Coordinates of C-alpha atoms in Angstrom, one line a residue:
Chain U
Q1 CA 22.4 0.5 12.0
V2 CA 23.8 -3.0 13.6
P3 CA 23.0 -5.6 11.3
F4 CA 20.5 -8.3 12.9
R5 CA 22.3 -11.3 14.1
K6 CA 21.2 -14.3 15.5
V7 CA 21.9 -15.0 18.9
T8 CA 22.7 -18.5 19.8
W9 CA 20.8 -19.8 23.0
K10 CA 23.4 -21.9 24.4
M11 CA 21.3 -23.3 27.3
S12 CA 20.9 -27.2 27.6
R13 CA 21.0 -28.5 31.0
V14 CA 19.0 -27.4 33.9
L15 CA 19.6 -28.7 37.6
V16 CA 16.7 -28.7 39.6
G17 CA 16.9 -29.4 43.5
V18 CA 14.0 -30.9 45.3
K19 CA 13.7 -31.5 49.1
R20 CA 11.8 -34.1 50.9
V21 CA 10.0 -32.0 53.9
V22 CA 7.2 -32.7 56.2
D23 CA 3.9 -32.0 54.3
Y24 CA 2.9 -28.1 54.4
A25 CA -0.7 -29.4 55.8
V26 CA 0.9 -31.4 58.6
K27 CA 0.9 -29.6 62.0
V28 CA 4.2 -30.6 63.5
R29 CA 4.7 -31.7 66.9
V30 CA 7.9 -31.3 68.9
N31 CA 9.2 -34.4 70.0
P32 CA 9.7 -35.4 74.1
E33 CA 13.6 -35.0 74.1
K34 CA 13.3 -31.5 72.4
T35 CA 15.8 -32.3 69.9
G36 CA 13.3 -31.6 66.8
V37 CA 9.9 -32.4 65.4
V38 CA 8.2 -35.8 65.1
T39 CA 8.9 -36.9 61.5
Q40 CA 8.2 -40.8 61.9
G41 CA 5.0 -41.8 60.4
V42 CA 4.2 -38.1 59.3
K43 CA 3.2 -37.3 55.6
H44 CA 6.1 -36.2 53.5
S45 CA 6.1 -34.6 50.3
M46 CA 8.0 -32.4 47.6
N47 CA 8.9 -28.8 49.3
P48 CA 6.2 -26.6 47.8
F49 CA 8.7 -23.9 46.3
D50 CA 10.6 -27.1 44.6
E51 CA 7.6 -27.8 42.6
I52 CA 7.6 -24.6 41.4
A53 CA 11.3 -24.9 40.6
V54 CA 10.5 -28.2 38.6
E55 CA 7.8 -26.9 37.0
E56 CA 9.8 -23.8 35.5
A57 CA 12.5 -26.1 34.3
V58 CA 9.9 -28.4 32.5
K59 CA 8.5 -25.1 31.0
M60 CA 11.7 -24.6 29.6
K61 CA 12.1 -27.6 27.9
E62 CA 8.8 -27.5 26.6
K63 CA 9.7 -24.2 25.1
K64 CA 12.9 -25.5 23.6
L65 CA 15.1 -23.8 25.9
A66 CA 16.4 -26.6 27.6
T67 CA 17.5 -29.9 26.5
E68 CA 17.5 -31.8 29.7
V69 CA 16.2 -31.2 33.3
V70 CA 18.1 -33.1 36.2
A71 CA 16.4 -33.4 39.3
V72 CA 18.6 -33.7 42.6
S73 CA 17.5 -34.2 45.9
I74 CA 19.9 -34.7 49.1
G75 CA 18.7 -36.9 52.2
P76 CA 17.8 -40.2 53.4
T77 CA 16.5 -43.1 51.1
Q78 CA 13.0 -41.7 51.0
S79 CA 14.1 -38.7 49.4
Q80 CA 14.0 -40.9 46.0
E81 CA 10.1 -40.3 46.0
V82 CA 10.4 -36.6 45.6
I83 CA 13.0 -37.5 42.6
R84 CA 10.0 -39.7 41.2
T85 CA 7.6 -37.0 41.6
A86 CA 10.0 -34.5 39.5
L87 CA 10.3 -37.3 37.2
A88 CA 6.7 -37.7 36.9
M89 CA 6.2 -33.9 36.2
G90 CA 8.6 -33.9 33.3
A91 CA 12.3 -34.2 34.6
D92 CA 14.4 -36.4 32.6
R93 CA 16.4 -38.0 34.8
G94 CA 17.5 -38.0 38.7
I95 CA 20.0 -38.0 41.1
H96 CA 20.1 -38.8 44.5
V97 CA 22.8 -38.0 47.0
E98 CA 22.4 -40.0 50.1
I99 CA 22.9 -38.6 53.5
S100 CA 21.1 -39.9 56.4
G101 CA 20.7 -40.2 60.2
K102 CA 22.4 -37.6 62.4
D103 CA 24.1 -36.3 59.5
Y104 CA 20.9 -35.5 57.7
D105 CA 19.7 -34.1 61.1
L106 CA 22.6 -31.4 61.1
L107 CA 23.1 -30.8 57.3
Q108 CA 22.8 -27.2 56.6
P109 CA 22.2 -25.2 53.4
I110 CA 26.0 -24.9 53.4
H111 CA 26.6 -28.6 52.6
V112 CA 23.5 -28.6 50.2
S113 CA 25.2 -25.9 48.3
K114 CA 28.4 -27.3 47.9
I115 CA 27.0 -30.7 46.9
L116 CA 24.9 -28.8 44.1
A117 CA 27.7 -26.6 43.1
K118 CA 29.9 -29.9 42.3
L119 CA 27.1 -31.6 40.5
A120 CA 26.1 -28.6 38.4
L121 CA 29.8 -28.5 37.1
D122 CA 29.9 -32.4 36.6
E123 CA 26.8 -32.1 34.8
K124 CA 27.7 -29.2 32.8
A125 CA 24.4 -27.4 34.0
D126 CA 23.5 -24.1 32.6
L127 CA 21.0 -23.3 34.8
V128 CA 20.3 -24.1 38.5
I129 CA 16.5 -23.7 39.7
L130 CA 15.7 -24.5 43.4
G131 CA 12.9 -23.2 45.6
K132 CA 13.6 -20.1 47.6
Q133 CA 13.1 -21.7 50.6
A134 CA 12.4 -25.3 52.4
I135 CA 9.2 -24.7 54.4
D136 CA 10.7 -27.1 57.3
D137 CA 14.1 -25.2 58.2
D138 CA 12.8 -22.0 56.5
C139 CA 16.3 -21.0 55.7
N140 CA 16.1 -19.2 52.4
Q141 CA 19.8 -19.8 51.8
T142 CA 20.6 -22.7 49.3
A143 CA 20.4 -20.8 45.9
Q144 CA 22.5 -17.7 47.2
M145 CA 24.9 -20.1 48.3
T146 CA 25.2 -22.5 45.4
A147 CA 25.6 -19.3 43.4
A148 CA 28.6 -18.0 45.3
A149 CA 30.1 -21.5 45.3
L150 CA 30.1 -21.3 41.5
D151 CA 30.5 -17.5 41.4
W152 CA 27.6 -17.7 39.1
P153 CA 25.3 -14.8 39.2
Q154 CA 21.5 -15.3 41.4
G155 CA 18.1 -14.6 40.6
T156 CA 16.3 -15.0 43.9
F157 CA 12.6 -15.0 44.5
C158 CA 11.9 -15.0 40.7
N159 CA 8.4 -14.0 39.7
K160 CA 9.0 -14.2 36.3
I161 CA 12.1 -15.6 34.0
E162 CA 12.7 -14.8 30.7
K163 CA 15.5 -15.6 28.0
T164 CA 16.4 -12.3 26.5
G165 CA 19.5 -12.2 24.3
D166 CA 22.2 -14.8 25.6
G167 CA 20.9 -14.2 29.1
L168 CA 17.8 -13.9 31.3
T169 CA 15.7 -11.1 32.5
I170 CA 14.1 -11.9 35.9
V171 CA 11.2 -10.3 37.7
R172 CA 11.8 -10.5 41.5
E173 CA 9.6 -10.3 44.4
I174 CA 11.1 -7.6 46.9
D175 CA 9.8 -6.0 49.8
G176 CA 8.1 -2.8 48.3
G177 CA 7.0 -4.7 44.9
L178 CA 8.9 -6.1 42.1
E179 CA 12.2 -5.7 40.5
T180 CA 13.7 -6.6 37.3
I181 CA 17.3 -7.7 36.7
K182 CA 19.4 -9.2 34.0
T183 CA 21.9 -11.9 34.5
K184 CA 24.1 -14.0 32.5
T185 CA 24.2 -17.5 32.2
P186 CA 25.4 -20.0 33.5
A187 CA 23.0 -18.7 36.8
V188 CA 21.2 -19.8 40.1
L189 CA 17.8 -19.1 40.3
S190 CA 15.3 -19.4 43.2
A191 CA 11.5 -19.8 42.5
D192 CA 9.1 -17.5 44.5
L193 CA 5.2 -18.7 45.0
R194 CA 3.8 -16.9 42.1
L195 CA 6.2 -18.1 39.4
N196 CA 4.3 -20.5 38.0
T197 CA 1.1 -23.2 38.9
P198 CA 2.9 -26.5 39.2
R199 CA 1.4 -29.3 37.3
Y200 CA -0.1 -32.5 38.6
A201 CA 1.7 -35.5 37.8
T202 CA -0.9 -38.1 35.8
L203 CA -1.0 -41.7 36.4
P204 CA 0.9 -42.6 33.0
N205 CA 3.6 -39.9 33.7
I206 CA 3.6 -41.6 37.2
M207 CA 4.3 -45.0 35.6
K208 CA 6.8 -43.5 33.0
A209 CA 8.6 -42.0 35.8
K210 CA 9.6 -45.3 37.4
K211 CA 11.4 -46.2 34.2
K212 CA 13.2 -43.0 34.1
P213 CA 17.5 -43.3 35.2
L214 CA 18.1 -42.3 38.8
K215 CA 21.8 -42.1 39.9
K216 CA 22.6 -42.8 43.4
M217 CA 25.5 -41.1 45.0
S218 CA 27.3 -39.9 48.4
A219 CA 28.8 -36.8 49.7
G220 CA 31.7 -38.4 49.9
D221 CA 31.8 -39.3 45.9
L222 CA 31.5 -35.5 45.1
G223 CA 34.3 -34.6 47.8
V224 CA 32.0 -32.7 50.0
D225 CA 32.8 -32.1 54.0
T226 CA 29.6 -32.6 55.8
T227 CA 30.8 -31.9 59.3
P228 CA 28.2 -30.0 61.2
R229 CA 28.4 -26.2 61.6
I230 CA 25.9 -26.1 64.3
E231 CA 24.8 -27.8 67.3
V232 CA 21.1 -28.0 68.1
I233 CA 20.6 -26.8 71.7
S234 CA 16.9 -27.3 72.0
V235 CA 13.6 -27.4 69.9
E236 CA 10.7 -25.9 71.6
D237 CA 7.1 -25.3 71.3
P238 CA 6.2 -21.8 70.5
P239 CA 4.3 -20.0 73.3
V240 CA 0.9 -20.7 73.3
R241 CA -1.8 -17.7 73.0
K242 CA -4.4 -17.4 75.4
A243 CA -7.6 -18.3 74.0
G244 CA -9.7 -15.3 73.4
A245 CA -13.4 -14.3 73.3
V246 CA -16.0 -14.2 70.8
V247 CA -17.8 -11.3 70.9
P248 CA -21.7 -11.1 69.6
D249 CA -21.8 -7.9 67.7
V250 CA -19.7 -5.2 66.1
D251 CA -20.7 -2.7 69.0
T252 CA -19.1 -5.1 71.5
L253 CA -16.1 -5.3 69.3
V254 CA -15.9 -1.4 69.3
S255 CA -15.9 -1.5 73.1
K256 CA -13.2 -4.2 73.5
L257 CA -11.2 -2.0 71.4
K258 CA -11.7 1.1 73.3
E259 CA -10.9 -1.1 76.5
G260 CA -7.7 -2.2 74.9
G261 CA -6.7 1.5 74.2
H262 CA -6.6 0.7 70.4
C263 CA -9.1 3.5 69.4
Chain Q
S1 CA 65.5 -0.8 90.0
V2 CA 63.4 2.5 89.4
N3 CA 63.5 1.8 85.7
N4 CA 62.7 -1.9 86.2
N5 CA 60.1 -0.9 88.6
N6 CA 58.6 1.5 85.8
N7 CA 59.2 -1.2 83.3
M8 CA 57.0 -3.6 85.4
F9 CA 54.3 -1.2 86.0
S10 CA 54.2 -0.3 82.2
S11 CA 54.2 -3.8 81.6
N12 CA 51.5 -4.7 83.8
T13 CA 49.6 -1.7 82.6
A14 CA 50.2 -2.9 78.7
R15 CA 48.7 -6.3 79.9
G16 CA 46.0 -4.9 81.2
L17 CA 45.4 -2.8 78.0
L18 CA 46.0 -5.9 76.1
R19 CA 43.6 -7.9 77.9
T20 CA 40.9 -5.1 77.8
S21 CA 41.7 -5.2 74.1
I22 CA 41.3 -8.4 73.2
L23 CA 37.9 -8.7 75.3
H24 CA 37.4 -5.7 73.0
R25 CA 38.1 -7.2 70.1
C26 CA 36.5 -10.7 71.4
K27 CA 33.2 -9.3 69.8
S28 CA 32.6 -7.1 66.8
T29 CA 29.9 -6.6 64.8
L30 CA 29.3 -5.7 61.1
V31 CA 25.7 -4.5 60.2
V32 CA 25.4 -4.1 56.8
A33 CA 22.7 -1.0 56.3
E34 CA 19.6 -1.4 54.3
H35 CA 18.7 1.9 52.2
N36 CA 17.4 3.2 49.1
N37 CA 20.0 5.9 48.4
E38 CA 17.7 8.5 50.3
V39 CA 16.5 6.9 53.7
L40 CA 17.4 4.1 56.1
N41 CA 15.2 1.6 56.2
P42 CA 13.9 1.4 59.8
A43 CA 14.9 -2.8 59.8
T44 CA 18.3 -1.4 60.2
L45 CA 18.0 0.1 63.6
N46 CA 16.3 -3.3 64.7
T47 CA 19.5 -5.3 63.4
I48 CA 21.6 -2.9 65.2
A49 CA 19.7 -3.6 68.5
A50 CA 20.6 -7.2 67.7
A51 CA 24.3 -6.6 67.3
K52 CA 23.9 -4.4 70.7
K53 CA 22.5 -7.4 72.4
I54 CA 25.7 -9.6 70.9
G55 CA 27.7 -7.1 72.6
G56 CA 31.1 -5.4 71.4
D57 CA 31.7 -2.6 69.0
V58 CA 29.2 -2.1 66.3
T59 CA 30.3 -0.9 62.9
V60 CA 27.9 0.0 60.1
L61 CA 28.4 -0.5 56.3
V62 CA 26.5 1.8 54.0
A63 CA 27.0 0.9 50.4
G64 CA 25.1 2.4 47.4
T65 CA 25.2 4.8 44.6
K66 CA 24.6 7.5 47.0
C67 CA 25.3 7.1 50.7
G68 CA 25.3 10.5 52.4
P69 CA 21.8 10.5 53.8
A70 CA 21.9 6.9 54.9
S71 CA 25.5 7.1 56.5
E72 CA 24.6 10.3 58.2
A73 CA 21.7 8.9 59.7
V74 CA 23.2 5.8 60.8
A75 CA 25.9 7.4 62.3
K76 CA 23.7 9.0 64.9
V77 CA 22.3 5.7 66.1
E78 CA 22.9 5.0 69.5
G79 CA 25.6 2.4 69.7
V80 CA 27.3 2.8 66.6
A81 CA 31.2 3.2 67.0
K82 CA 31.7 3.2 63.4
V83 CA 30.2 3.9 59.7
L84 CA 32.0 2.3 56.7
V85 CA 31.0 4.2 53.4
A86 CA 31.3 2.7 49.9
E87 CA 29.6 5.1 47.3
N88 CA 30.2 3.6 43.9
E89 CA 28.0 3.1 40.6
A90 CA 28.9 -0.6 41.1
F91 CA 26.3 -0.8 43.9
K92 CA 23.3 0.3 41.5
G93 CA 20.4 -2.0 42.4
F94 CA 22.3 -3.3 45.6
T95 CA 22.9 -6.5 43.8
A96 CA 24.4 -9.3 46.0
E97 CA 27.3 -10.0 43.4
S98 CA 28.5 -6.4 43.7
L99 CA 28.2 -6.2 47.6
T100 CA 29.4 -9.6 48.5
P101 CA 33.3 -8.9 47.6
L102 CA 33.0 -5.3 49.6
V103 CA 31.6 -7.1 52.4
V104 CA 34.1 -9.9 52.3
A105 CA 37.0 -6.9 51.8
A106 CA 35.7 -5.2 55.0
Q107 CA 36.0 -8.5 56.9
N108 CA 39.5 -9.1 56.1
Q109 CA 40.3 -5.9 56.8
F110 CA 38.7 -5.6 60.3
K111 CA 37.9 -9.5 61.5
F112 CA 34.5 -8.9 62.7
T113 CA 32.9 -11.9 64.5
H114 CA 29.4 -11.1 63.3
I115 CA 27.9 -9.7 60.4
L116 CA 24.3 -8.9 60.4
A117 CA 21.5 -7.6 58.3
G118 CA 17.7 -7.5 58.5
A119 CA 16.0 -10.4 57.5
T120 CA 14.2 -8.4 54.5
A121 CA 14.3 -9.1 51.0
F122 CA 17.6 -7.4 50.7
G123 CA 19.3 -9.0 53.8
K124 CA 18.1 -12.9 52.5
N125 CA 19.6 -12.1 49.5
V126 CA 22.9 -10.7 50.0
L127 CA 23.9 -12.5 53.7
P128 CA 23.8 -16.1 52.3
R129 CA 26.1 -15.6 49.4
V130 CA 28.7 -13.5 51.9
A131 CA 28.6 -16.6 54.1
A132 CA 29.4 -18.8 51.5
K133 CA 32.4 -16.8 50.4
L134 CA 33.5 -17.0 54.0
D135 CA 32.8 -20.9 54.2
V136 CA 30.4 -20.3 57.3
S137 CA 26.7 -21.6 57.5
P138 CA 24.5 -18.3 58.0
I139 CA 22.0 -18.1 60.6
S140 CA 18.3 -17.0 59.1
E141 CA 16.1 -14.8 60.8
I142 CA 17.0 -15.0 64.6
I143 CA 14.5 -13.8 66.8
D144 CA 16.7 -13.9 70.1
V145 CA 20.5 -13.8 70.9
K146 CA 21.2 -16.4 73.9
S147 CA 25.0 -15.4 73.9
E148 CA 27.9 -14.8 71.2
D149 CA 27.2 -18.1 69.6
T150 CA 24.1 -18.9 70.5
F151 CA 20.7 -17.8 68.9
V152 CA 17.2 -18.3 68.8
R153 CA 15.0 -19.1 65.3
T154 CA 11.9 -20.4 64.2
I155 CA 11.6 -23.2 61.9
Y156 CA 8.0 -25.0 60.6
A157 CA 6.3 -21.7 59.8
G158 CA 6.8 -20.9 63.3
N159 CA 5.4 -24.0 65.1
A160 CA 9.0 -24.9 66.6
I161 CA 11.4 -22.6 68.2
L162 CA 14.9 -23.8 67.6
T163 CA 18.1 -22.6 69.9
L164 CA 21.3 -23.5 68.2
R165 CA 25.1 -23.2 68.7
S166 CA 27.2 -22.0 65.9
K167 CA 30.4 -23.5 65.3
D168 CA 31.8 -21.3 63.1
P169 CA 34.6 -18.8 63.4
V170 CA 32.5 -15.7 61.8
K171 CA 28.4 -15.6 62.5
V172 CA 26.6 -14.4 59.6
I173 CA 23.3 -13.7 60.7
T174 CA 19.7 -12.2 59.6
V175 CA 17.5 -10.6 62.1
R176 CA 13.7 -10.5 62.1
A177 CA 13.1 -6.8 63.1
T178 CA 9.7 -7.3 65.1
N179 CA 11.7 -9.5 67.6
F180 CA 14.4 -6.6 68.3
A181 CA 13.4 -2.9 69.9
P182 CA 14.8 -0.4 67.5
A183 CA 18.1 1.1 68.5
A184 CA 17.8 4.7 69.3
A185 CA 17.8 7.0 66.2
S186 CA 19.9 9.8 68.0
G187 CA 22.6 10.1 70.7
G188 CA 25.0 8.4 68.5
S189 CA 28.3 9.9 67.2
G190 CA 30.0 7.0 64.9
A191 CA 33.2 7.9 62.9
I192 CA 32.4 8.1 59.2
E193 CA 35.2 6.5 57.0
Q194 CA 35.9 5.0 53.9
A195 CA 35.2 1.2 53.3
P196 CA 38.1 -0.6 51.6
A197 CA 38.5 0.3 48.3
G198 CA 38.3 -2.1 45.3
D199 CA 37.0 -3.1 42.1
Y200 CA 33.6 -3.8 42.6
A201 CA 32.0 -3.5 39.1
Q202 CA 30.7 -7.0 37.9
S203 CA 29.3 -7.9 34.8
L204 CA 27.2 -11.4 36.3
T205 CA 24.0 -9.1 37.0
E206 CA 22.3 -5.7 36.0
F207 CA 19.8 -4.0 37.7
V208 CA 17.3 -2.8 35.2
S209 CA 14.1 -1.5 37.1
Q210 CA 12.1 -1.4 40.2
E211 CA 8.2 -1.5 40.4
L212 CA 7.4 -0.2 43.8
T213 CA 3.6 -0.5 45.1
K214 CA 2.9 3.3 46.0
S215 CA 1.3 3.8 49.1
D216 CA 0.5 6.7 51.9
R217 CA 0.1 4.1 54.4
P218 CA 2.6 3.3 57.3
E219 CA 5.2 0.5 55.9
L220 CA 3.8 -3.1 56.6
T221 CA 6.5 -4.3 59.0
S222 CA 6.8 -1.1 61.3
A223 CA 3.0 -0.3 61.2
K224 CA 1.2 -0.1 64.6
V225 CA -2.0 -1.2 63.5
I226 CA -2.7 -3.7 60.3
I227 CA -6.0 -4.3 58.9
S228 CA -5.5 -7.7 56.8
G229 CA -8.0 -9.4 54.2
G230 CA -8.2 -12.7 52.9
R231 CA -10.0 -14.9 50.1
G232 CA -13.3 -13.9 51.9
L233 CA -13.1 -10.2 50.5
K234 CA -14.1 -11.8 47.3
S235 CA -12.6 -9.2 45.1
G236 CA -9.8 -6.5 44.9
D237 CA -12.5 -3.7 44.7
N238 CA -13.7 -5.3 47.9
F239 CA -10.6 -4.3 49.7
K240 CA -11.7 -0.7 49.4
M241 CA -13.7 -1.7 52.7
L242 CA -10.5 -2.6 54.6
Y243 CA -8.7 0.7 53.2
D244 CA -11.6 2.8 54.6
L245 CA -11.3 0.8 58.1
A246 CA -7.4 1.3 58.1
D247 CA -8.0 5.1 57.6
K248 CA -9.6 5.1 61.0
F249 CA -6.5 3.6 62.5
G250 CA -3.7 5.0 60.6
A251 CA -3.2 1.5 59.7
A252 CA -1.4 -0.5 57.0
V253 CA -3.2 -3.0 54.8
G254 CA -1.8 -6.6 54.3
A255 CA -3.1 -9.8 52.9
S256 CA -3.1 -13.6 53.3
R257 CA -1.7 -15.6 50.4
A258 CA -4.9 -16.5 48.8
A259 CA -5.8 -13.1 48.2
V260 CA -2.8 -12.3 46.6
D261 CA -3.0 -15.4 44.3
A262 CA -6.3 -14.5 43.3
G263 CA -4.9 -10.9 42.2
Y264 CA -6.9 -8.6 44.7
V265 CA -3.8 -7.0 46.1
P266 CA 0.0 -6.9 44.8
N267 CA 2.3 -9.5 46.3
D268 CA 4.3 -7.5 48.5
L269 CA 1.5 -7.1 50.7
Q270 CA 1.3 -10.8 51.7
I271 CA 1.8 -11.6 55.4
G272 CA 2.9 -14.9 56.4
Q273 CA 5.9 -17.7 56.4
T274 CA 6.8 -16.7 53.0
G275 CA 5.6 -13.2 53.0
K276 CA 6.3 -10.6 55.6
I277 CA 6.5 -11.2 59.4
V278 CA 4.7 -8.6 61.4
A279 CA 4.1 -8.2 65.3
P280 CA 1.7 -5.0 65.5
D281 CA 0.1 -3.7 68.6
L282 CA -3.4 -4.6 66.6
Y283 CA -3.8 -7.1 63.8
V284 CA -7.4 -7.1 62.4
A285 CA -8.0 -10.3 60.5
V286 CA -10.9 -9.7 57.8
G287 CA -12.1 -12.9 55.9
I288 CA -8.7 -14.9 56.6
S289 CA -9.2 -18.5 57.8
G290 CA -5.8 -18.6 59.6
A291 CA -3.7 -21.2 57.7
I292 CA -0.5 -22.5 59.3
Q293 CA 1.5 -20.4 56.9
H294 CA -0.4 -17.1 57.5
L295 CA 0.0 -17.3 61.2
A296 CA 3.5 -17.7 60.6
G297 CA 3.5 -14.1 60.0
M298 CA 1.4 -12.8 62.4
K299 CA 0.7 -14.6 65.6
D300 CA 3.3 -12.5 67.8
S301 CA 0.8 -9.4 67.2
K302 CA 0.1 -8.0 70.6
T303 CA -3.9 -8.3 70.2
I304 CA -5.5 -10.3 67.1
V305 CA -8.9 -9.3 66.2
A306 CA -10.7 -12.0 63.6
I307 CA -14.0 -10.9 61.6
N308 CA -15.2 -14.3 60.0
K309 CA -18.4 -16.0 59.0
D310 CA -17.1 -19.4 59.8
P311 CA -17.1 -20.3 63.5
E312 CA -14.6 -23.2 63.0
A313 CA -11.9 -21.0 61.2
P314 CA -8.7 -21.5 63.0
I315 CA -7.9 -18.0 63.0
F316 CA -10.7 -17.8 66.3
Q317 CA -7.9 -20.1 67.9
V318 CA -5.4 -17.1 68.2
A319 CA -7.9 -14.4 68.2
D320 CA -8.1 -12.3 71.2
I321 CA -11.4 -11.0 70.2
G322 CA -13.3 -12.5 67.5
L323 CA -16.6 -11.7 65.7
V324 CA -18.5 -14.3 63.8
A325 CA -20.2 -12.4 61.3
D326 CA -20.6 -11.6 57.4
L327 CA -17.5 -9.2 56.7
F328 CA -19.9 -7.2 54.1
K329 CA -21.7 -6.1 57.0
A330 CA -19.3 -6.1 59.9
V331 CA -16.9 -3.9 58.4
P332 CA -18.7 -0.9 57.5
E333 CA -20.4 -1.1 60.6
L334 CA -17.3 -1.2 62.6
T335 CA -15.8 1.8 60.2
G336 CA -19.1 3.8 61.1
K337 CA -18.7 3.3 64.7
L338 CA -14.8 4.1 65.3

């Protein structure tokens, strides 16, 4: 019989990545030059998966599993808005890595992951939590690449995260259902939709967030090369589906299905 | 002089051979197979089709704790030149942490120009880690190949189509299966070889268990017909109506995010930007409003049928056949008349 031994939980600091994206409810339009989508004057907000990541980090702090939550955003000046949102949700301080213009247009998860990895080491983070994908580029790469850059384990598409022993037990969403893995810490995690329900920032917390510290940096400060790895050839509208017909009743629907050879 | 001629002749031949082999070596693709130690995931066949479209030799890597069935299946796939097999307890649970050093070792030995996997939960988990180790920018979920360095993918939930040229020396790519007709499962005779040996055991992660949704129905991403339900179903029990309808078609059953979030069905049935991307011959959307995020997962279906009581529901803008009706009456009636 092994005598009972208290396992010390060493986790202290959580780094959360937040991206400013075109709001999920906006119907995006391709620009006339066919180089991208129209973003000027379009509502932006925090990537929904990142809200879930922030919520999870704040919950960890509330459960005393984390002592500090640091929110990081990489992008133009306006990225500070999403950092403030994270601060209003309960993050303790923010870091803004400013990259704008053409450099930002061609910024890829490989660059972001190198920046996050460098920050994770500089800030002595024990956990990096990111959203599983950004709803603008739909890449689903940054968490995996950050984990690789750090040689840390990755827990992607998290449905549930629990502290067990001196590591984590993670339930992941996979194609056929769910999967449970154990990871050591430090680790990089990516939040899936059902990990939690993000809280709303209350007005008093929004006011308090304005006073929380926000550090500004550049990619150069971190020694990360952001040379583009891709060239955008074109951005175009998807093919439009032909408008269909509304049928009056189930009988007509059945005959249409038969016409189409579906039954 | 005869010798010289011979030499000249042979050196020309050598140059010709060299040129051929450079052209040959110019493109070579490694496809990371997905399997469960028993059967090959069909998405691997679509991924091989994308590899063939890129051109050059196609090598398939099969790694797992038991590789016999998948490696034999993949060796018979048309267009597969070589199968690299890595059977090792280290690959239990197919973790990215154990597979990445294996793929990198294969890359170091064979110098592939492209590394591909299906854009499944497996491919999305593993390939970005591989790309980071090779210091290249991966390309997610391509829907077309324009040339060896130019690819097409969707952004903004399928609302814009991006064509990009990769400047990286090695292209690491995941492939949206529904956009590539599967390679023929027979007619090939790939040579089966051992993958580079190494100590792939790692202590970063440990696979514990899987809880898979059991179903006799066809798998969602490869089903010819999908019956899909949304918030309008009002409860998990009411999904039985959709299963009855699905039985008439031999169809798979899917769901919108709203139905999953409400707990009507498990999350792996979710179709959409953040769930599964499907493109069946027939997609029947029942009680689904048709949010942008849902349309991203199904708008490439050949025929879309919508049953919804709200005539303003956006789903009717993409539906080929729409029926404005109470689904609780229309669905049983439809099932009865088929």
